[in-house]
Amino acid sequence: MILVTGASGNVGGQVLAPLLERGIRVRAMTRTPELVRLPEGAEVVRGDLADPEGLEKCLDGVDAVFLMWPFHDAGPMTAVLEAIDRHARRVVLLSSGAVQDGLAPDRHPDPVGRSHAEVERLLRRSGLAWTVLRPSTFAANALWWADQIRAGDTVAGPYGAVPMAMLHEADIAAVAVAALTEDGHDRACYRLTGPELLTQTEQVHIIGQALGRPLRWQELSREQARRRLLDDESFPDSFVDVLLDGYATMLDAPAPTLTRTVETVTGTPARTFHQWALDHAEQFSRR
Ligand SMILES: NC(=O)c1ccc[n+]([C@@H]2O[C@H](COP(=O)([O-])OP(=O)(O)OC[C@H]3O[C@@H](n4cnc5c(N)ncnc54)[C@H](OP(=O)(O)O)[C@@H]3O)[C@@H](O)[C@H]2O)c1
């Protein structure tokens, strides 16, 4: 039995079906079972990583855990790992490409890298078998533009020239499923990227190609973007400056290095951003 945390999220949601197809029993964790629709066959359980004591019932009979970390610090990670250790043997952690090798957690320049590096450190010293996934930018971040694309032909945003290695959530999930179900992934730290570097401006054009209508990028200043994000109720205020600082850093830093780890682990090359846009065309389409 495998416990999938973040089962309602981009990546966890894609882990469920491939596990079920392999005939594996799956328990899907969410804080709100009444609100989410999960694949038939998954056993749905209410759980909250902020409440490690409450995880005991989620972990009963579980052998391995797909663990995503929704917090901006390591918070309850030690208690969560202790709870897992009472039941399961293996954890596959969804970390972040912001984590740098050879750098102590508190020396990481950005908060995302700092918190994920600390979470990884705690997992490594837990005594559990582990595999760490360090994904590059999720293609799914482009869904932040869905309202604008449904409403018109322009996407307004900051830092249009930032290059990103956009990664399909299904590829992250495929690597997670391999690590959860196959031998040979113990103590592996997989740096995952999409197959190409694309600026945000290029991403918008590609979504337009997938939708069959031209789309264009409109550059906003950082201050304009900051005001818009703070006004957006669906975007957490606490993440606004983290995001904008991250873009500013990416603009000055060397472009991300592409890896072929998705293909090495799964046998299939990472999906292109164009494929991702086709897979999500409905979410960008006017109804
Ligand atoms: N976006 C990127 O470009 C990027 C890049 C690298 C790494 N990452 C990392 O990927 C992770 C996000 O993964 P995702 O995109 O698959 O998630 P997501 O789609 O943003 O969904 C968030 C998930 O977190 C769960 N969650 C929130 N609070 C929780 C809590 N207290 N206890 C248990 N579950 C909780 C939600 O579950 P319920 O609401 O159903 O409980 C939901 O499934 C983060 O750790 C992020 O740092 C993101």
Short mmCIF file of C-alpha atoms and ligand atoms in Angstrom, two decimals:
data_model
loop_
_atom_site.label_atom_id
_atom_site.label_comp_id
_atom_site.label_asym_id
_atom_site.label_seq_id
_atom_site.Cartn_x
_atom_site.Cartn_y
_atom_site.Cartn_z
CA MET A 1 0.00 0.00 0.00
CA ILE A 2 1.31 3.42 -0.93
CA LEU A 3 0.18 6.66 0.73
CA VAL A 4 0.08 9.59 -1.69
CA THR A 5 0.12 13.01 -0.03
CA GLY A 6 -0.85 16.05 -2.11
CA ALA A 7 -3.20 13.69 -3.95
CA SER A 8 -5.37 16.61 -5.07
CA GLY A 9 -2.33 18.50 -6.41
CA ASN A 10 -0.55 18.73 -9.75
CA VAL A 11 1.94 15.94 -9.10
CA GLY A 12 0.27 13.74 -6.48
CA GLY A 13 -2.85 13.69 -8.66
CA GLN A 14 -0.80 12.16 -11.49
CA VAL A 15 0.82 9.54 -9.26
CA LEU A 16 -2.45 7.79 -8.39
CA ALA A 17 -3.57 6.31 -11.72
CA PRO A 18 -0.19 4.77 -12.75
CA LEU A 19 0.08 3.11 -9.33
CA LEU A 20 -3.45 1.72 -9.58
CA GLU A 21 -2.69 0.47 -13.12
CA ARG A 22 0.20 -1.51 -11.66
CA GLY A 23 -2.24 -3.21 -9.30
CA ILE A 24 -0.89 -1.41 -6.24
CA ARG A 25 -3.19 -0.40 -3.40
CA VAL A 26 -3.24 3.37 -3.10
CA ARG A 27 -4.35 5.58 -0.25
CA ALA A 28 -4.85 9.19 -1.36
CA MET A 29 -4.56 11.84 1.34
CA THR A 30 -6.33 15.21 1.31
CA ARG A 31 -7.51 17.62 3.98
CA THR A 32 -10.92 17.79 2.31
CA PRO A 33 -12.10 14.44 0.88
CA GLU A 34 -15.54 15.97 0.31
CA LEU A 35 -14.16 18.51 -2.18
CA VAL A 36 -11.84 16.45 -4.37
CA ARG A 37 -12.52 13.90 -7.10
CA LEU A 38 -9.92 11.16 -7.16
CA PRO A 39 -9.64 8.10 -9.43
CA GLU A 40 -11.85 5.17 -8.69
CA GLY A 41 -9.92 2.50 -6.83
CA ALA A 42 -7.95 4.91 -4.65
CA GLU A 43 -8.84 4.76 -0.97
CA VAL A 44 -9.36 8.37 0.10
CA VAL A 45 -8.26 9.42 3.58
CA ARG A 46 -8.49 12.73 5.41
CA GLY A 47 -5.09 13.89 6.65
CA ASP A 48 -3.11 17.04 7.31
CA LEU A 49 0.69 17.19 7.38
CA ALA A 50 0.36 19.99 9.93
CA ASP A 51 -1.15 17.42 12.29
CA PRO A 52 1.42 14.59 12.48
CA GLU A 53 -0.51 12.77 15.23
CA GLY A 54 -3.53 12.53 12.97
CA LEU A 55 -1.40 10.83 10.30
CA GLU A 56 -1.33 7.52 12.19
CA LYS A 57 -4.64 6.39 10.68
CA CYS A 58 -3.46 7.41 7.20
CA LEU A 59 -0.27 5.37 7.59
CA ASP A 60 -1.76 2.17 8.97
CA GLY A 61 -0.70 -0.70 6.66
CA VAL A 62 1.35 1.59 4.39
CA ASP A 63 4.72 0.46 2.96
CA ALA A 64 5.83 3.60 1.12
CA VAL A 65 4.88 7.28 1.02
CA PHE A 66 4.91 9.84 -1.78
CA LEU A 67 5.58 12.96 0.28
CA MET A 68 5.01 16.47 -1.02
CA TRP A 69 5.79 19.38 1.30
CA PRO A 70 3.25 22.22 1.20
CA PHE A 71 4.90 24.52 3.76
CA HIS A 72 7.42 27.35 3.39
CA ASP A 73 9.62 25.92 6.15
CA ALA A 74 10.49 22.47 7.51
CA GLY A 75 7.89 22.95 10.32
CA PRO A 76 6.50 19.58 11.37
CA MET A 77 8.81 17.48 9.15
CA THR A 78 10.58 15.70 12.05
CA ALA A 79 7.27 14.62 13.60
CA VAL A 80 5.89 13.61 10.17
CA LEU A 81 8.95 11.43 9.52
CA GLU A 82 8.67 9.84 12.96
CA ALA A 83 5.03 8.96 12.21
CA ILE A 84 5.98 7.52 8.81
CA ASP A 85 8.84 5.53 10.36
CA ARG A 86 6.39 3.79 12.72
CA HIS A 87 4.64 2.26 9.68
CA ALA A 88 6.45 2.53 6.37
CA ARG A 89 9.96 1.89 5.04
CA ARG A 90 10.34 4.22 2.10
CA VAL A 91 9.69 7.86 1.23
CA VAL A 92 9.82 9.48 -2.19
CA LEU A 93 10.06 13.22 -1.55
CA LEU A 94 8.91 15.91 -3.96
CA SER A 95 11.59 18.53 -3.28
CA SER A 96 12.71 21.36 -5.57
CA GLY A 97 15.37 22.13 -8.15
CA ALA A 98 16.13 25.19 -6.03
CA VAL A 99 18.10 22.94 -3.67
CA GLN A 100 21.82 23.17 -4.36
CA ASP A 101 24.29 20.36 -3.68
CA GLY A 102 26.98 21.03 -1.12
CA LEU A 103 25.22 24.06 0.36
CA ALA A 104 23.87 23.98 3.91
CA PRO A 105 20.12 24.67 4.06
CA ASP A 106 20.54 28.05 5.76
CA ARG A 107 23.08 29.15 3.10
CA HIS A 108 20.53 28.84 0.28
CA PRO A 109 19.79 32.30 -1.17
CA ASP A 110 16.03 31.88 -1.59
CA PRO A 111 13.38 30.68 0.87
CA VAL A 112 12.11 27.87 -1.40
CA GLY A 113 15.61 26.35 -1.66
CA ARG A 114 16.19 26.86 2.09
CA SER A 115 13.03 25.07 3.22
CA HIS A 116 13.31 22.17 0.76
CA ALA A 117 17.02 21.72 1.58
CA GLU A 118 16.16 21.47 5.28
CA VAL A 119 13.33 19.00 4.57
CA GLU A 120 15.75 16.87 2.51
CA ARG A 121 18.33 16.99 5.32
CA LEU A 122 15.80 15.73 7.85
CA LEU A 123 14.71 12.92 5.52
CA ARG A 124 18.30 11.80 4.91
CA ARG A 125 19.02 11.44 8.60
CA SER A 126 15.66 9.79 9.41
CA GLY A 127 16.73 6.18 8.88
CA LEU A 128 13.98 5.68 6.27
CA ALA A 129 14.83 4.55 2.73
CA TRP A 130 14.52 7.63 0.53
CA THR A 131 14.52 9.00 -2.99
CA VAL A 132 14.51 12.76 -3.58
CA LEU A 133 13.01 14.41 -6.68
CA ARG A 134 14.28 17.90 -7.49
CA PRO A 135 12.04 19.18 -10.29
CA SER A 136 12.58 22.33 -12.33
CA THR A 137 9.76 24.83 -12.91
CA PHE A 138 6.38 23.10 -13.27
CA ALA A 139 4.66 23.61 -16.62
CA ALA A 140 1.49 23.78 -14.53
CA ASN A 141 2.56 27.24 -13.32
CA ALA A 142 1.29 28.44 -16.72
CA LEU A 143 -2.23 27.76 -15.44
CA TRP A 144 -1.81 31.05 -13.50
CA TRP A 145 -2.44 32.65 -16.94
CA ALA A 146 -5.62 30.70 -17.63
CA ASP A 147 -8.02 33.54 -16.70
CA GLN A 148 -6.17 36.01 -18.95
CA ILE A 149 -6.05 33.56 -21.86
CA ARG A 150 -9.74 32.72 -21.56
CA ALA A 151 -10.56 36.44 -21.48
CA GLY A 152 -8.32 37.65 -24.32
CA ASP A 153 -5.23 37.18 -26.45
CA THR A 154 -2.67 38.83 -24.16
CA VAL A 155 -0.86 37.58 -21.09
CA ALA A 156 0.51 40.40 -18.94
CA GLY A 157 3.31 39.48 -16.56
CA PRO A 158 6.80 40.34 -15.32
CA TYR A 159 10.18 38.95 -16.41
CA GLY A 160 9.05 37.62 -19.81
CA ALA A 161 12.67 36.88 -20.78
CA VAL A 162 13.34 34.44 -17.92
CA PRO A 163 14.27 31.03 -19.37
CA MET A 164 12.69 28.03 -17.69
CA ALA A 165 12.94 24.25 -18.15
CA MET A 166 9.18 23.68 -18.03
CA LEU A 167 8.42 20.20 -16.68
CA HIS A 168 5.18 18.26 -17.22
CA GLU A 169 3.68 17.06 -13.95
CA ALA A 170 3.07 13.63 -15.52
CA ASP A 171 6.84 13.23 -15.98
CA ILE A 172 7.53 14.03 -12.33
CA ALA A 173 4.83 11.54 -11.40
CA ALA A 174 6.29 8.87 -13.70
CA VAL A 175 9.67 9.18 -11.97
CA ALA A 176 7.94 9.07 -8.57
CA VAL A 177 6.07 5.90 -9.53
CA ALA A 178 9.33 4.25 -10.65
CA ALA A 179 11.01 5.20 -7.38
CA LEU A 180 8.04 3.95 -5.34
CA THR A 181 7.69 0.61 -7.11
CA GLU A 182 11.08 -0.44 -8.52
CA ASP A 183 14.41 -1.34 -6.98
CA GLY A 184 17.50 0.73 -7.58
CA HIS A 185 16.32 4.20 -6.52
CA ASP A 186 17.46 4.19 -2.89
CA ARG A 187 19.39 7.32 -1.86
CA ALA A 188 19.02 8.71 -5.38
CA CYS A 189 18.55 12.44 -5.81
CA TYR A 190 17.00 13.08 -9.21
CA ARG A 191 17.29 16.50 -10.81
CA LEU A 192 14.37 16.60 -13.26
CA THR A 193 13.83 19.11 -16.06
CA GLY A 194 11.71 19.44 -19.15
CA PRO A 195 13.43 18.91 -22.53
CA GLU A 196 13.83 22.58 -23.57
CA LEU A 197 14.46 26.05 -22.21
CA LEU A 198 11.62 28.49 -22.89
CA THR A 199 11.16 32.10 -21.91
CA GLN A 200 7.75 33.06 -20.57
CA THR A 201 7.13 34.94 -23.83
CA GLU A 202 7.80 31.72 -25.77
CA GLN A 203 5.56 29.72 -23.45
CA VAL A 204 2.66 32.04 -24.20
CA HIS A 205 3.21 31.63 -27.97
CA ILE A 206 3.26 27.84 -27.60
CA ILE A 207 0.01 27.83 -25.64
CA GLY A 208 -1.45 29.92 -28.47
CA GLN A 209 -0.27 27.33 -31.03
CA ALA A 210 -1.89 24.54 -29.01
CA LEU A 211 -5.15 26.53 -28.82
CA GLY A 212 -5.04 27.53 -32.48
CA ARG A 213 -5.14 31.30 -31.82
CA PRO A 214 -2.24 33.74 -31.54
CA LEU A 215 -1.36 34.89 -28.03
CA ARG A 216 1.14 37.57 -27.05
CA TRP A 217 3.11 38.52 -23.95
CA GLN A 218 2.77 42.00 -22.47
CA GLU A 219 5.65 42.93 -20.18
CA LEU A 220 4.74 44.36 -16.76
CA SER A 221 7.16 46.08 -14.41
CA ARG A 222 7.86 44.31 -11.14
CA GLU A 223 5.76 46.88 -9.25
CA GLN A 224 2.78 46.48 -11.62
CA ALA A 225 3.01 42.68 -11.27
CA ARG A 226 3.34 42.90 -7.51
CA ARG A 227 0.16 44.98 -7.20
CA ARG A 228 -1.78 42.56 -9.44
CA LEU A 229 -0.64 39.49 -7.50
CA LEU A 230 -1.50 41.11 -4.15
CA ASP A 231 -4.99 41.89 -5.51
CA ASP A 232 -5.41 38.28 -6.72
CA GLU A 233 -7.24 36.43 -3.96
CA SER A 234 -6.23 33.04 -5.35
CA PHE A 235 -2.52 33.87 -4.98
CA PRO A 236 -1.03 33.75 -1.44
CA ASP A 237 0.29 37.21 -0.42
CA SER A 238 3.21 35.58 1.40
CA PHE A 239 4.45 34.10 -1.90
CA VAL A 240 4.33 37.28 -4.03
CA ASP A 241 7.82 38.60 -3.24
CA VAL A 242 9.27 35.09 -3.11
CA LEU A 243 8.05 34.55 -6.69
CA LEU A 244 9.21 37.94 -8.01
CA ASP A 245 12.61 37.65 -6.29
CA GLY A 246 12.93 34.16 -7.78
CA TYR A 247 12.27 35.50 -11.31
CA ALA A 248 14.75 38.37 -10.81
CA THR A 249 17.42 35.89 -9.67
CA MET A 250 16.70 33.56 -12.61
CA LEU A 251 17.08 36.47 -15.05
CA ASP A 252 20.61 37.20 -13.80
CA ALA A 253 21.70 33.59 -13.21
CA PRO A 254 23.00 31.19 -15.88
CA ALA A 255 20.09 29.42 -17.63
CA PRO A 256 19.05 26.15 -15.94
CA THR A 257 20.94 23.06 -17.07
CA LEU A 258 18.72 20.53 -18.81
CA THR A 259 18.87 16.91 -17.64
CA ARG A 260 17.71 13.65 -19.27
CA THR A 261 16.83 12.08 -15.93
CA VAL A 262 13.16 11.59 -16.79
CA GLU A 263 14.20 9.43 -19.75
CA THR A 264 16.94 7.62 -17.84
CA VAL A 265 14.53 6.62 -15.06
CA THR A 266 11.33 5.99 -17.03
CA GLY A 267 12.63 5.04 -20.50
CA THR A 268 10.54 7.83 -22.09
CA PRO A 269 11.82 11.35 -22.90
CA ALA A 270 10.35 14.25 -20.94
CA ARG A 271 7.25 15.72 -22.58
CA THR A 272 7.53 19.05 -24.41
CA PHE A 273 5.73 22.20 -23.23
CA HIS A 274 3.69 22.03 -26.43
CA GLN A 275 2.44 18.59 -25.33
CA TRP A 276 1.64 19.99 -21.89
CA ALA A 277 -0.35 22.84 -23.49
CA LEU A 278 -2.32 20.35 -25.63
CA ASP A 279 -3.03 18.25 -22.52
CA HIS A 280 -4.39 21.34 -20.73
CA ALA A 281 -6.03 23.12 -23.68
CA GLU A 282 -9.47 22.79 -22.12
CA GLN A 283 -8.40 24.79 -19.05
CA PHE A 284 -7.38 27.70 -21.31
CA SER A 285 -10.40 27.53 -23.60
CA ARG A 286 -13.43 29.82 -23.53
CA ARG A 287 -16.51 27.86 -22.59
N1 LIG B 1 5.50 25.04 -8.98
C1 LIG B 1 6.78 24.81 -9.26
O1 LIG B 1 7.34 25.33 -10.27
C2 LIG B 1 7.57 23.90 -8.38
C3 LIG B 1 8.88 23.58 -8.76
C4 LIG B 1 9.63 22.72 -7.94
C5 LIG B 1 9.06 22.22 -6.76
N2 LIG B 1 7.77 22.57 -6.43
C6 LIG B 1 7.21 22.03 -5.17
O2 LIG B 1 6.09 21.19 -5.48
C7 LIG B 1 5.20 21.22 -4.36
C8 LIG B 1 3.78 21.51 -4.85
O3 LIG B 1 3.32 20.39 -5.55
P1 LIG B 1 2.02 20.44 -6.44
O4 LIG B 1 2.16 21.52 -7.47
O5 LIG B 1 1.76 19.04 -6.90
O6 LIG B 1 0.92 20.88 -5.40
P2 LIG B 1 -0.34 21.85 -5.70
O7 LIG B 1 -0.97 21.47 -6.99
O8 LIG B 1 0.13 23.24 -5.46
O9 LIG B 1 -1.34 21.43 -4.56
C9 LIG B 1 -1.05 21.63 -3.21
C10 LIG B 1 -1.26 20.31 -2.51
O10 LIG B 1 -0.81 20.46 -1.17
C11 LIG B 1 -1.74 19.83 -0.34
N3 LIG B 1 -1.66 20.44 0.98
C12 LIG B 1 -1.68 21.76 1.25
N4 LIG B 1 -1.58 21.93 2.59
C13 LIG B 1 -1.51 20.69 3.13
C14 LIG B 1 -1.40 20.21 4.46
N5 LIG B 1 -1.36 21.04 5.52
N6 LIG B 1 -1.35 18.88 4.67
C15 LIG B 1 -1.40 18.02 3.61
N7 LIG B 1 -1.51 18.41 2.33
C16 LIG B 1 -1.56 19.73 2.10
C17 LIG B 1 -3.07 20.04 -1.02
O11 LIG B 1 -3.93 19.02 -0.57
P3 LIG B 1 -5.43 19.26 -0.02
O12 LIG B 1 -5.77 20.72 -0.22
O13 LIG B 1 -6.28 18.33 -0.85
O14 LIG B 1 -5.34 18.84 1.40
C18 LIG B 1 -2.71 19.88 -2.49
O15 LIG B 1 -2.79 18.53 -2.89
C19 LIG B 1 5.73 22.27 -3.38
O16 LIG B 1 6.48 21.64 -2.38
C20 LIG B 1 6.63 23.12 -4.28
O17 LIG B 1 7.65 23.79 -3.55
C21 LIG B 1 7.02 23.39 -7.21
#
